[in-house]
Short mmCIF file of N, CA and C in Angstrom, two decimals:
data_model
loop_
_atom_site.label_atom_id
_atom_site.label_comp_id
_atom_site.label_asym_id
_atom_site.label_seq_id
_atom_site.Cartn_x
_atom_site.Cartn_y
_atom_site.Cartn_z
N UNK A 273 82.19 -38.36 4.02
CA UNK A 273 82.41 -39.18 5.19
C UNK A 273 81.14 -39.98 5.51
N UNK A 274 79.99 -39.34 5.28
CA UNK A 274 78.73 -40.04 5.51
C UNK A 274 78.61 -41.23 4.57
N UNK A 275 79.15 -41.03 3.34
CA UNK A 275 79.10 -42.11 2.36
C UNK A 275 79.95 -43.29 2.83
N UNK A 276 81.16 -43.03 3.37
CA UNK A 276 82.04 -44.08 3.88
C UNK A 276 81.39 -44.80 5.04
N UNK A 277 80.72 -44.07 5.89
CA UNK A 277 80.03 -44.65 7.04
C UNK A 277 78.92 -45.58 6.57
N UNK A 278 78.18 -45.17 5.54
CA UNK A 278 77.09 -45.99 5.01
C UNK A 278 77.65 -47.26 4.39
N UNK A 279 78.77 -47.17 3.65
CA UNK A 279 79.39 -48.35 3.03
C UNK A 279 79.88 -49.32 4.10
N UNK A 280 80.48 -48.79 5.18
CA UNK A 280 80.94 -49.64 6.28
C UNK A 280 79.76 -50.33 6.96
N UNK A 281 78.69 -49.61 7.12
CA UNK A 281 77.47 -50.17 7.73
C UNK A 281 76.89 -51.26 6.83
N UNK A 282 76.88 -51.01 5.52
CA UNK A 282 76.36 -52.00 4.58
C UNK A 282 77.21 -53.27 4.61
N UNK A 283 78.55 -53.11 4.71
CA UNK A 283 79.44 -54.28 4.78
C UNK A 283 79.18 -55.09 6.04
N UNK A 284 79.01 -54.40 7.18
CA UNK A 284 78.73 -55.10 8.44
C UNK A 284 77.38 -55.81 8.36
N UNK A 285 76.38 -55.17 7.80
CA UNK A 285 75.06 -55.80 7.65
C UNK A 285 75.15 -57.01 6.73
N UNK A 286 75.92 -56.88 5.66
CA UNK A 286 76.10 -58.01 4.74
C UNK A 286 76.79 -59.18 5.45
N UNK A 287 77.80 -58.86 6.25
CA UNK A 287 78.50 -59.91 7.00
C UNK A 287 77.57 -60.55 8.04
N UNK A 288 76.74 -59.74 8.68
CA UNK A 288 75.79 -60.26 9.66
C UNK A 288 74.78 -61.19 9.00
N UNK A 289 74.32 -60.80 7.82
CA UNK A 289 73.36 -61.63 7.09
C UNK A 289 74.01 -62.96 6.69
N UNK A 290 75.25 -62.90 6.19
CA UNK A 290 75.97 -64.13 5.83
C UNK A 290 76.16 -65.03 7.05
N UNK A 291 76.55 -64.44 8.18
CA UNK A 291 76.74 -65.21 9.40
C UNK A 291 75.43 -65.85 9.85
N UNK A 292 74.34 -65.08 9.75
CA UNK A 292 73.02 -65.61 10.11
C UNK A 292 72.69 -66.85 9.28
N UNK A 293 72.92 -66.75 7.95
CA UNK A 293 72.60 -67.88 7.08
C UNK A 293 73.54 -69.07 7.31
N UNK A 294 74.76 -68.81 7.66
CA UNK A 294 75.69 -69.90 7.98
C UNK A 294 75.22 -70.63 9.23
N UNK A 295 74.87 -69.86 10.27
CA UNK A 295 74.37 -70.47 11.52
C UNK A 295 73.08 -71.22 11.25
N UNK A 296 72.17 -70.62 10.49
CA UNK A 296 70.90 -71.27 10.16
C UNK A 296 71.16 -72.58 9.40
N UNK A 297 72.10 -72.55 8.46
CA UNK A 297 72.45 -73.75 7.70
C UNK A 297 73.00 -74.85 8.60
N UNK A 298 73.82 -74.46 9.58
CA UNK A 298 74.39 -75.45 10.52
C UNK A 298 73.27 -76.08 11.36
N UNK A 299 72.33 -75.27 11.81
CA UNK A 299 71.21 -75.80 12.61
C UNK A 299 70.39 -76.77 11.78
N UNK A 300 70.08 -76.39 10.54
CA UNK A 300 69.30 -77.28 9.66
C UNK A 300 70.06 -78.58 9.41
N UNK A 301 71.37 -78.48 9.15
CA UNK A 301 72.17 -79.69 8.90
C UNK A 301 72.18 -80.59 10.13
N UNK A 302 72.31 -80.00 11.32
CA UNK A 302 72.30 -80.79 12.56
C UNK A 302 70.96 -81.48 12.74
N UNK A 303 69.86 -80.76 12.53
CA UNK A 303 68.54 -81.35 12.69
C UNK A 303 68.29 -82.42 11.64
N UNK A 304 68.76 -82.19 10.41
CA UNK A 304 68.59 -83.18 9.35
C UNK A 304 69.37 -84.45 9.68
N UNK A 305 70.59 -84.31 10.18
CA UNK A 305 71.37 -85.51 10.52
C UNK A 305 70.72 -86.25 11.68
N UNK A 306 70.15 -85.50 12.63
CA UNK A 306 69.43 -86.10 13.76
C UNK A 306 68.20 -86.86 13.25
N UNK A 307 67.48 -86.24 12.32
CA UNK A 307 66.28 -86.86 11.76
C UNK A 307 66.64 -88.12 10.97
N UNK A 308 67.73 -88.07 10.21
CA UNK A 308 68.12 -89.22 9.40
C UNK A 308 68.60 -90.39 10.25
N UNK A 309 69.15 -90.07 11.43
CA UNK A 309 69.59 -91.15 12.33
C UNK A 309 68.39 -91.91 12.86
N UNK A 310 67.26 -91.24 13.04
CA UNK A 310 66.05 -91.89 13.54
C UNK A 310 66.21 -92.27 15.00
N UNK A 311 65.35 -93.18 15.43
CA UNK A 311 65.38 -93.66 16.81
C UNK A 311 66.59 -94.55 17.02
N UNK A 312 67.11 -94.59 18.24
CA UNK A 312 68.25 -95.48 18.51
C UNK A 312 67.85 -96.94 18.26
N UNK A 313 68.78 -97.69 17.74
CA UNK A 313 68.53 -99.10 17.42
C UNK A 313 68.45 -99.95 18.68
N UNK A 314 67.69 -101.01 18.60
CA UNK A 314 67.60 -101.97 19.70
C UNK A 314 68.87 -102.81 19.72
N UNK A 315 69.29 -103.18 20.92
CA UNK A 315 70.44 -104.07 21.08
C UNK A 315 70.22 -104.90 22.35
N UNK A 316 70.92 -105.98 22.45
CA UNK A 316 70.79 -106.87 23.61
C UNK A 316 71.63 -106.36 24.78
N UNK A 317 71.07 -106.42 25.99
CA UNK A 317 71.78 -106.02 27.20
C UNK A 317 71.75 -107.21 28.17
N UNK A 318 72.91 -107.57 28.70
CA UNK A 318 73.02 -108.68 29.63
C UNK A 318 73.37 -108.16 31.02
N UNK A 319 72.63 -108.62 32.02
CA UNK A 319 72.94 -108.29 33.42
C UNK A 319 73.32 -109.59 34.12
N UNK A 320 74.62 -109.78 34.34
CA UNK A 320 75.07 -110.98 35.06
C UNK A 320 74.53 -110.99 36.48
N UNK A 321 74.57 -109.84 37.14
CA UNK A 321 74.09 -109.77 38.52
C UNK A 321 72.58 -110.04 38.59
N UNK A 322 71.83 -109.51 37.62
CA UNK A 322 70.38 -109.70 37.60
C UNK A 322 69.96 -111.02 36.98
N UNK A 323 70.87 -111.65 36.25
CA UNK A 323 70.57 -112.94 35.64
C UNK A 323 69.58 -112.85 34.49
N UNK A 324 69.65 -111.76 33.70
CA UNK A 324 68.71 -111.62 32.60
C UNK A 324 69.39 -111.00 31.38
N UNK A 325 68.71 -111.17 30.26
CA UNK A 325 69.06 -110.53 28.99
C UNK A 325 67.79 -109.84 28.52
N UNK A 326 67.92 -108.60 28.03
CA UNK A 326 66.75 -107.86 27.54
C UNK A 326 67.21 -106.90 26.46
N UNK A 327 66.32 -106.57 25.52
CA UNK A 327 66.64 -105.60 24.49
C UNK A 327 66.46 -104.19 25.04
N UNK A 328 67.41 -103.31 24.72
CA UNK A 328 67.37 -101.90 25.13
C UNK A 328 67.69 -101.05 23.89
N UNK A 329 67.48 -99.73 24.02
CA UNK A 329 67.81 -98.79 22.95
C UNK A 329 68.36 -97.52 23.57
N UNK A 330 69.25 -96.85 22.85
CA UNK A 330 69.79 -95.59 23.34
C UNK A 330 70.69 -95.78 24.55
N UNK A 331 70.87 -94.68 25.28
CA UNK A 331 71.73 -94.76 26.47
C UNK A 331 70.94 -95.31 27.65
N UNK A 332 71.61 -96.11 28.45
CA UNK A 332 71.00 -96.81 29.57
C UNK A 332 71.48 -96.21 30.87
N UNK A 333 70.56 -96.01 31.80
CA UNK A 333 70.88 -95.50 33.13
C UNK A 333 70.59 -96.63 34.12
N UNK A 334 71.49 -96.84 35.07
CA UNK A 334 71.29 -97.88 36.08
C UNK A 334 71.44 -97.27 37.46
N UNK A 335 70.55 -97.68 38.37
CA UNK A 335 70.61 -97.17 39.75
C UNK A 335 69.84 -98.09 40.68
N UNK A 336 70.05 -97.90 41.97
CA UNK A 336 69.33 -98.64 43.02
C UNK A 336 68.31 -97.71 43.66
N UNK A 337 67.12 -98.25 43.90
CA UNK A 337 66.05 -97.48 44.55
C UNK A 337 65.36 -98.38 45.55
N UNK A 338 65.19 -97.89 46.78
CA UNK A 338 64.46 -98.66 47.80
C UNK A 338 62.97 -98.36 47.67
N UNK A 339 62.17 -99.44 47.67
CA UNK A 339 60.72 -99.32 47.54
C UNK A 339 60.05 -100.31 48.47
N UNK A 340 58.78 -100.08 48.75
CA UNK A 340 58.01 -101.02 49.55
C UNK A 340 57.18 -101.89 48.63
N UNK A 341 57.34 -103.20 48.80
CA UNK A 341 56.56 -104.19 48.06
C UNK A 341 56.13 -105.25 49.05
N UNK A 342 54.84 -105.58 49.03
CA UNK A 342 54.29 -106.60 49.93
C UNK A 342 54.71 -106.31 51.38
N UNK A 343 54.59 -105.06 51.77
CA UNK A 343 54.89 -104.60 53.13
C UNK A 343 56.35 -104.77 53.54
N UNK A 344 57.25 -104.87 52.58
CA UNK A 344 58.68 -104.99 52.87
C UNK A 344 59.43 -103.89 52.12
N UNK A 345 60.51 -103.41 52.73
CA UNK A 345 61.37 -102.49 52.00
C UNK A 345 62.36 -103.33 51.20
N UNK A 346 62.37 -103.10 49.88
CA UNK A 346 63.19 -103.89 48.97
C UNK A 346 64.07 -102.94 48.17
N UNK A 347 65.35 -103.29 48.03
CA UNK A 347 66.24 -102.50 47.19
C UNK A 347 66.17 -103.06 45.77
N UNK A 348 65.64 -102.25 44.86
CA UNK A 348 65.51 -102.65 43.46
C UNK A 348 66.68 -102.10 42.65
N UNK A 349 67.18 -102.91 41.75
CA UNK A 349 68.19 -102.50 40.79
C UNK A 349 67.45 -102.14 39.50
N UNK A 350 67.58 -100.89 39.08
CA UNK A 350 66.87 -100.39 37.91
C UNK A 350 67.79 -100.26 36.71
N UNK A 351 67.22 -100.55 35.54
CA UNK A 351 67.82 -100.29 34.25
C UNK A 351 66.77 -99.45 33.51
N UNK A 352 67.14 -98.24 33.03
CA UNK A 352 66.17 -97.34 32.42
C UNK A 352 66.72 -96.76 31.12
N UNK A 353 65.81 -96.54 30.16
CA UNK A 353 66.17 -95.90 28.90
C UNK A 353 64.91 -95.35 28.25
N UNK A 354 65.09 -94.54 27.22
CA UNK A 354 63.97 -93.98 26.47
C UNK A 354 64.13 -94.32 25.00
N UNK A 355 63.01 -94.48 24.34
CA UNK A 355 62.98 -94.64 22.89
C UNK A 355 61.71 -93.93 22.42
N UNK A 356 61.88 -92.91 21.59
CA UNK A 356 60.73 -92.13 21.15
C UNK A 356 60.10 -91.43 22.34
N UNK A 357 58.79 -91.53 22.43
CA UNK A 357 58.04 -90.89 23.51
C UNK A 357 57.75 -91.84 24.66
N UNK A 358 58.49 -92.95 24.75
CA UNK A 358 58.23 -93.95 25.79
C UNK A 358 59.48 -94.12 26.65
N UNK A 359 59.26 -94.17 27.97
CA UNK A 359 60.34 -94.45 28.91
C UNK A 359 60.18 -95.91 29.35
N UNK A 360 61.28 -96.62 29.37
CA UNK A 360 61.29 -98.04 29.73
C UNK A 360 62.11 -98.23 31.00
N UNK A 361 61.72 -99.24 31.76
CA UNK A 361 62.49 -99.59 32.96
C UNK A 361 62.35 -101.08 33.22
N UNK A 362 63.41 -101.66 33.72
CA UNK A 362 63.39 -103.03 34.23
C UNK A 362 63.96 -102.93 35.64
N UNK A 363 63.22 -103.46 36.61
CA UNK A 363 63.67 -103.43 37.99
C UNK A 363 63.59 -104.83 38.56
N UNK A 364 64.57 -105.18 39.37
CA UNK A 364 64.50 -106.46 40.07
C UNK A 364 64.97 -106.27 41.50
N UNK A 365 64.35 -107.04 42.39
CA UNK A 365 64.72 -106.99 43.80
C UNK A 365 64.31 -108.28 44.48
N UNK A 366 64.99 -108.62 45.54
CA UNK A 366 64.72 -109.86 46.26
C UNK A 366 63.63 -109.62 47.31
N UNK A 367 62.53 -110.39 47.18
CA UNK A 367 61.37 -110.25 48.07
C UNK A 367 61.19 -111.58 48.79
N UNK A 368 61.21 -111.53 50.11
CA UNK A 368 61.01 -112.76 50.87
C UNK A 368 59.54 -112.85 51.26
N UNK A 369 59.14 -114.02 51.66
CA UNK A 369 57.76 -114.14 52.13
C UNK A 369 57.16 -115.50 51.86
N UNK A 370 56.03 -115.67 52.47
CA UNK A 370 55.31 -116.94 52.37
C UNK A 370 54.26 -116.91 51.26
N UNK A 371 54.07 -115.76 50.64
CA UNK A 371 53.01 -115.59 49.65
C UNK A 371 53.23 -116.49 48.43
N UNK A 372 52.14 -116.82 47.76
CA UNK A 372 52.25 -117.55 46.49
C UNK A 372 52.69 -116.55 45.43
N UNK A 373 53.22 -117.07 44.34
CA UNK A 373 53.67 -116.19 43.26
C UNK A 373 52.52 -115.34 42.76
N UNK A 374 51.33 -115.93 42.61
CA UNK A 374 50.18 -115.19 42.09
C UNK A 374 49.80 -114.03 43.01
N UNK A 375 49.71 -114.29 44.30
CA UNK A 375 49.32 -113.21 45.22
C UNK A 375 50.40 -112.15 45.32
N UNK A 376 51.69 -112.54 45.27
CA UNK A 376 52.77 -111.56 45.30
C UNK A 376 52.73 -110.67 44.06
N UNK A 377 52.48 -111.26 42.90
CA UNK A 377 52.44 -110.48 41.66
C UNK A 377 51.27 -109.50 41.66
N UNK A 378 50.12 -109.95 42.15
CA UNK A 378 48.97 -109.04 42.25
C UNK A 378 49.27 -107.89 43.21
N UNK A 379 49.92 -108.22 44.32
CA UNK A 379 50.30 -107.18 45.29
C UNK A 379 51.30 -106.21 44.67
N UNK A 380 52.23 -106.71 43.86
CA UNK A 380 53.22 -105.84 43.20
C UNK A 380 52.53 -104.86 42.26
N UNK A 381 51.47 -105.30 41.58
CA UNK A 381 50.73 -104.42 40.68
C UNK A 381 50.01 -103.33 41.49
N UNK A 382 49.36 -103.73 42.58
CA UNK A 382 48.66 -102.76 43.44
C UNK A 382 49.65 -101.76 44.02
N UNK A 383 50.81 -102.24 44.48
CA UNK A 383 51.84 -101.35 45.04
C UNK A 383 52.31 -100.34 44.00
N UNK A 384 52.47 -100.78 42.74
CA UNK A 384 52.92 -99.86 41.69
C UNK A 384 51.84 -98.82 41.40
N UNK A 385 50.58 -99.23 41.37
CA UNK A 385 49.48 -98.28 41.15
C UNK A 385 49.46 -97.22 42.25
N UNK A 386 49.68 -97.64 43.48
CA UNK A 386 49.71 -96.69 44.59
C UNK A 386 50.92 -95.76 44.46
N UNK A 387 52.04 -96.30 44.03
CA UNK A 387 53.27 -95.51 43.90
C UNK A 387 53.09 -94.37 42.89
N UNK A 388 52.37 -94.63 41.80
CA UNK A 388 52.16 -93.59 40.78
C UNK A 388 50.84 -92.86 40.99
N UNK A 389 50.22 -93.08 42.14
CA UNK A 389 48.95 -92.45 42.51
C UNK A 389 47.92 -92.62 41.40
N UNK A 390 47.82 -93.87 40.94
CA UNK A 390 46.93 -94.15 39.82
C UNK A 390 45.95 -95.25 40.12
N UNK A 391 45.28 -95.69 39.04
CA UNK A 391 44.32 -96.79 39.18
C UNK A 391 44.63 -97.84 38.12
N UNK A 392 44.33 -99.07 38.47
CA UNK A 392 44.56 -100.20 37.57
C UNK A 392 43.42 -100.22 36.56
N UNK A 393 43.75 -100.08 35.28
CA UNK A 393 42.77 -100.09 34.20
C UNK A 393 42.47 -101.52 33.78
N UNK A 394 43.52 -102.33 33.69
CA UNK A 394 43.35 -103.75 33.35
C UNK A 394 44.46 -104.56 34.00
N UNK A 395 44.15 -105.82 34.27
CA UNK A 395 45.13 -106.72 34.88
C UNK A 395 44.78 -108.13 34.46
N UNK A 396 45.80 -108.90 34.08
CA UNK A 396 45.55 -110.28 33.66
C UNK A 396 46.81 -111.13 33.83
N UNK A 397 46.59 -112.43 33.84
CA UNK A 397 47.72 -113.36 33.89
C UNK A 397 48.41 -113.34 32.52
N UNK A 398 49.71 -113.52 32.53
CA UNK A 398 50.51 -113.52 31.31
C UNK A 398 51.71 -114.42 31.57
N UNK A 399 52.67 -114.41 30.68
CA UNK A 399 53.93 -115.11 30.91
C UNK A 399 55.08 -114.16 30.60
N UNK A 400 56.19 -114.41 31.24
CA UNK A 400 57.42 -113.66 30.99
C UNK A 400 58.54 -114.68 31.09
N UNK A 401 59.31 -114.80 30.03
CA UNK A 401 60.38 -115.81 29.98
C UNK A 401 59.80 -117.19 30.28
N UNK A 402 58.67 -117.49 29.70
CA UNK A 402 57.89 -118.73 29.83
C UNK A 402 57.46 -119.06 31.26
N UNK A 403 57.52 -118.10 32.15
CA UNK A 403 57.08 -118.30 33.53
C UNK A 403 55.82 -117.47 33.79
N UNK A 404 55.00 -117.90 34.75
CA UNK A 404 53.78 -117.12 35.05
C UNK A 404 54.12 -115.69 35.44
N UNK A 405 53.32 -114.78 34.92
CA UNK A 405 53.53 -113.35 35.18
C UNK A 405 52.18 -112.67 35.32
N UNK A 406 52.22 -111.44 35.73
CA UNK A 406 51.01 -110.62 35.88
C UNK A 406 51.23 -109.36 35.04
N UNK A 407 50.26 -109.06 34.19
CA UNK A 407 50.36 -107.89 33.31
C UNK A 407 49.27 -106.90 33.69
N UNK A 408 49.63 -105.61 33.69
CA UNK A 408 48.66 -104.59 34.06
C UNK A 408 48.88 -103.33 33.25
N UNK A 409 47.80 -102.59 33.13
CA UNK A 409 47.85 -101.24 32.57
C UNK A 409 47.33 -100.33 33.67
N UNK A 410 48.12 -99.30 33.98
CA UNK A 410 47.79 -98.40 35.09
C UNK A 410 47.68 -96.98 34.55
N UNK A 411 46.60 -96.30 34.92
CA UNK A 411 46.43 -94.87 34.61
C UNK A 411 46.98 -94.11 35.80
N UNK A 412 48.13 -93.46 35.61
CA UNK A 412 48.79 -92.74 36.71
C UNK A 412 48.03 -91.48 37.07
N UNK A 413 48.33 -90.94 38.22
CA UNK A 413 47.68 -89.74 38.71
C UNK A 413 47.88 -88.54 37.80
N UNK A 414 48.98 -88.51 37.03
CA UNK A 414 49.23 -87.40 36.10
C UNK A 414 48.63 -87.65 34.72
N UNK A 415 47.75 -88.68 34.63
CA UNK A 415 47.06 -89.07 33.40
C UNK A 415 47.94 -89.82 32.40
N UNK A 416 49.18 -90.09 32.73
CA UNK A 416 50.01 -90.90 31.85
C UNK A 416 49.62 -92.37 32.01
N UNK A 417 50.09 -93.18 31.08
CA UNK A 417 49.75 -94.59 31.09
C UNK A 417 51.01 -95.41 31.34
N UNK A 418 50.89 -96.41 32.19
CA UNK A 418 52.02 -97.28 32.52
C UNK A 418 51.64 -98.72 32.21
N UNK A 419 52.47 -99.38 31.42
CA UNK A 419 52.31 -100.82 31.16
C UNK A 419 53.31 -101.54 32.04
N UNK A 420 52.85 -102.57 32.72
CA UNK A 420 53.65 -103.27 33.72
C UNK A 420 53.54 -104.77 33.50
N UNK A 421 54.66 -105.45 33.56
CA UNK A 421 54.70 -106.91 33.47
C UNK A 421 55.62 -107.39 34.59
N UNK A 422 55.06 -108.18 35.53
CA UNK A 422 55.80 -108.63 36.72
C UNK A 422 55.94 -110.15 36.72
N UNK A 423 57.10 -110.60 37.21
CA UNK A 423 57.34 -112.03 37.36
C UNK A 423 58.15 -112.25 38.64
N UNK A 424 57.87 -113.34 39.34
CA UNK A 424 58.60 -113.68 40.56
C UNK A 424 59.20 -115.05 40.38
N UNK A 425 60.51 -115.15 40.60
CA UNK A 425 61.19 -116.45 40.46
C UNK A 425 62.28 -116.54 41.51
N UNK A 426 62.22 -117.58 42.30
CA UNK A 426 63.26 -117.85 43.28
C UNK A 426 63.47 -116.71 44.27
N UNK A 427 62.40 -116.06 44.68
CA UNK A 427 62.50 -114.97 45.64
C UNK A 427 62.84 -113.62 45.02
N UNK A 428 62.98 -113.56 43.71
CA UNK A 428 63.32 -112.30 43.04
C UNK A 428 62.13 -111.83 42.20
N UNK A 429 61.75 -110.58 42.43
CA UNK A 429 60.66 -109.97 41.67
C UNK A 429 61.25 -109.16 40.53
N UNK A 430 60.81 -109.43 39.31
CA UNK A 430 61.20 -108.68 38.12
C UNK A 430 60.00 -107.87 37.66
N UNK A 431 60.22 -106.58 37.36
CA UNK A 431 59.16 -105.73 36.83
C UNK A 431 59.67 -105.03 35.58
N UNK A 432 58.96 -105.23 34.48
CA UNK A 432 59.25 -104.51 33.25
C UNK A 432 58.17 -103.46 33.09
N UNK A 433 58.57 -102.21 32.81
CA UNK A 433 57.62 -101.10 32.76
C UNK A 433 57.88 -100.25 31.53
N UNK A 434 56.78 -99.71 30.98
CA UNK A 434 56.87 -98.77 29.86
C UNK A 434 55.78 -97.73 30.05
N UNK A 435 56.15 -96.47 29.95
CA UNK A 435 55.18 -95.40 30.11
C UNK A 435 55.44 -94.26 29.15
N UNK A 436 54.39 -93.54 28.83
CA UNK A 436 54.49 -92.41 27.91
C UNK A 436 53.41 -92.50 26.86
N UNK A 437 53.77 -92.19 25.61
CA UNK A 437 52.81 -92.23 24.50
C UNK A 437 52.65 -93.68 24.03
N UNK A 438 51.99 -94.48 24.83
CA UNK A 438 51.93 -95.92 24.59
C UNK A 438 50.88 -96.34 23.58
N UNK A 439 49.92 -95.45 23.26
CA UNK A 439 48.85 -95.85 22.35
C UNK A 439 49.23 -95.73 20.88
N UNK A 440 50.36 -95.11 20.57
CA UNK A 440 50.83 -95.03 19.18
C UNK A 440 51.30 -96.42 18.76
N UNK A 441 50.89 -96.85 17.54
CA UNK A 441 51.14 -98.22 17.09
C UNK A 441 52.61 -98.62 17.18
N UNK A 442 53.53 -97.78 16.68
CA UNK A 442 54.95 -98.13 16.73
C UNK A 442 55.42 -98.28 18.17
N UNK A 443 54.96 -97.41 19.05
CA UNK A 443 55.36 -97.51 20.46
C UNK A 443 54.80 -98.78 21.08
N UNK A 444 53.57 -99.16 20.75
CA UNK A 444 52.99 -100.41 21.26
C UNK A 444 53.81 -101.60 20.80
N UNK A 445 54.26 -101.57 19.54
CA UNK A 445 55.11 -102.64 19.00
C UNK A 445 56.44 -102.69 19.75
N UNK A 446 57.03 -101.52 20.01
CA UNK A 446 58.30 -101.47 20.75
C UNK A 446 58.14 -101.98 22.18
N UNK A 447 57.03 -101.65 22.82
CA UNK A 447 56.78 -102.13 24.19
C UNK A 447 56.72 -103.65 24.20
N UNK A 448 56.01 -104.23 23.25
CA UNK A 448 55.93 -105.70 23.17
C UNK A 448 57.30 -106.29 22.91
N UNK A 449 58.09 -105.66 22.07
CA UNK A 449 59.44 -106.15 21.81
C UNK A 449 60.25 -106.17 23.10
N UNK A 450 60.20 -105.07 23.85
CA UNK A 450 60.91 -104.98 25.13
C UNK A 450 60.46 -106.09 26.07
N UNK A 451 59.16 -106.23 26.26
CA UNK A 451 58.64 -107.26 27.18
C UNK A 451 59.04 -108.66 26.73
N UNK A 452 58.90 -108.97 25.46
CA UNK A 452 59.13 -110.34 24.97
C UNK A 452 60.61 -110.67 24.79
N UNK A 453 61.49 -109.65 24.83
CA UNK A 453 62.93 -109.92 24.69
C UNK A 453 63.55 -110.42 26.00
N UNK A 454 62.84 -110.27 27.11
CA UNK A 454 63.37 -110.61 28.43
C UNK A 454 63.59 -112.12 28.54
N UNK A 455 64.82 -112.51 28.97
CA UNK A 455 65.15 -113.92 29.19
C UNK A 455 65.98 -114.02 30.46
N UNK A 456 65.82 -115.10 31.17
CA UNK A 456 66.60 -115.36 32.38
C UNK A 456 67.72 -116.35 32.08
N UNK A 457 68.78 -116.27 32.85
CA UNK A 457 69.85 -117.26 32.79
C UNK A 457 70.51 -117.31 34.17
N UNK A 458 71.24 -118.35 34.41
CA UNK A 458 71.99 -118.47 35.66
C UNK A 458 73.42 -117.98 35.39
N UNK A 459 73.85 -116.98 36.14
CA UNK A 459 75.18 -116.40 35.95
C UNK A 459 76.26 -117.49 36.08
N UNK A 460 77.24 -117.42 35.19
CA UNK A 460 78.33 -118.38 35.21
C UNK A 460 78.07 -119.59 34.33
N UNK A 461 76.84 -119.74 33.86
CA UNK A 461 76.53 -120.85 32.94
C UNK A 461 76.36 -120.27 31.55
N UNK A 462 76.29 -121.16 30.57
CA UNK A 462 76.09 -120.70 29.20
C UNK A 462 74.78 -119.93 29.11
N UNK A 463 74.85 -118.78 28.49
CA UNK A 463 73.65 -117.96 28.34
C UNK A 463 72.86 -118.46 27.13
N UNK A 464 71.52 -118.30 27.18
CA UNK A 464 70.70 -118.75 26.05
C UNK A 464 70.97 -117.95 24.80
#
């Protein structure tokens, strides 16, 4: 009887080992297929309400967030996604005021630095969709890095942001692609 018990135990152990290797094989196959897929591909995204076209990757999340910019509470419409170790966002909101575009853009950069409890590492004039823009790099309070490109047109402030592992060459290339893909259009007219 002891012999029968040992044979039954050996069969169960053999089945457990086979099951273990089957599960292990499934995990490896899943990870391999994930690895072979690579990063999500870039594609064009059009926002009729926002009046822009921009390249995005992966799944996109959209939401409204109220923020203070230039001493005003503004409801921003956000579009967010991730690619690799970088999180991307595009936000737009209507900002009223008498300020010049240059002073409003500088204020928007300062407001963003305060929002992330960080400091502005660099700031310079740039262009976005062939219009004057302000570009900044901000070191956030949690030591992460945020790249910001702001543009104001017709009372609407656009902010393109990328944060995360931004110093890796491929990520830097992707950030530039995201920033340079941004285009404006007037809803209801032919898009560029």
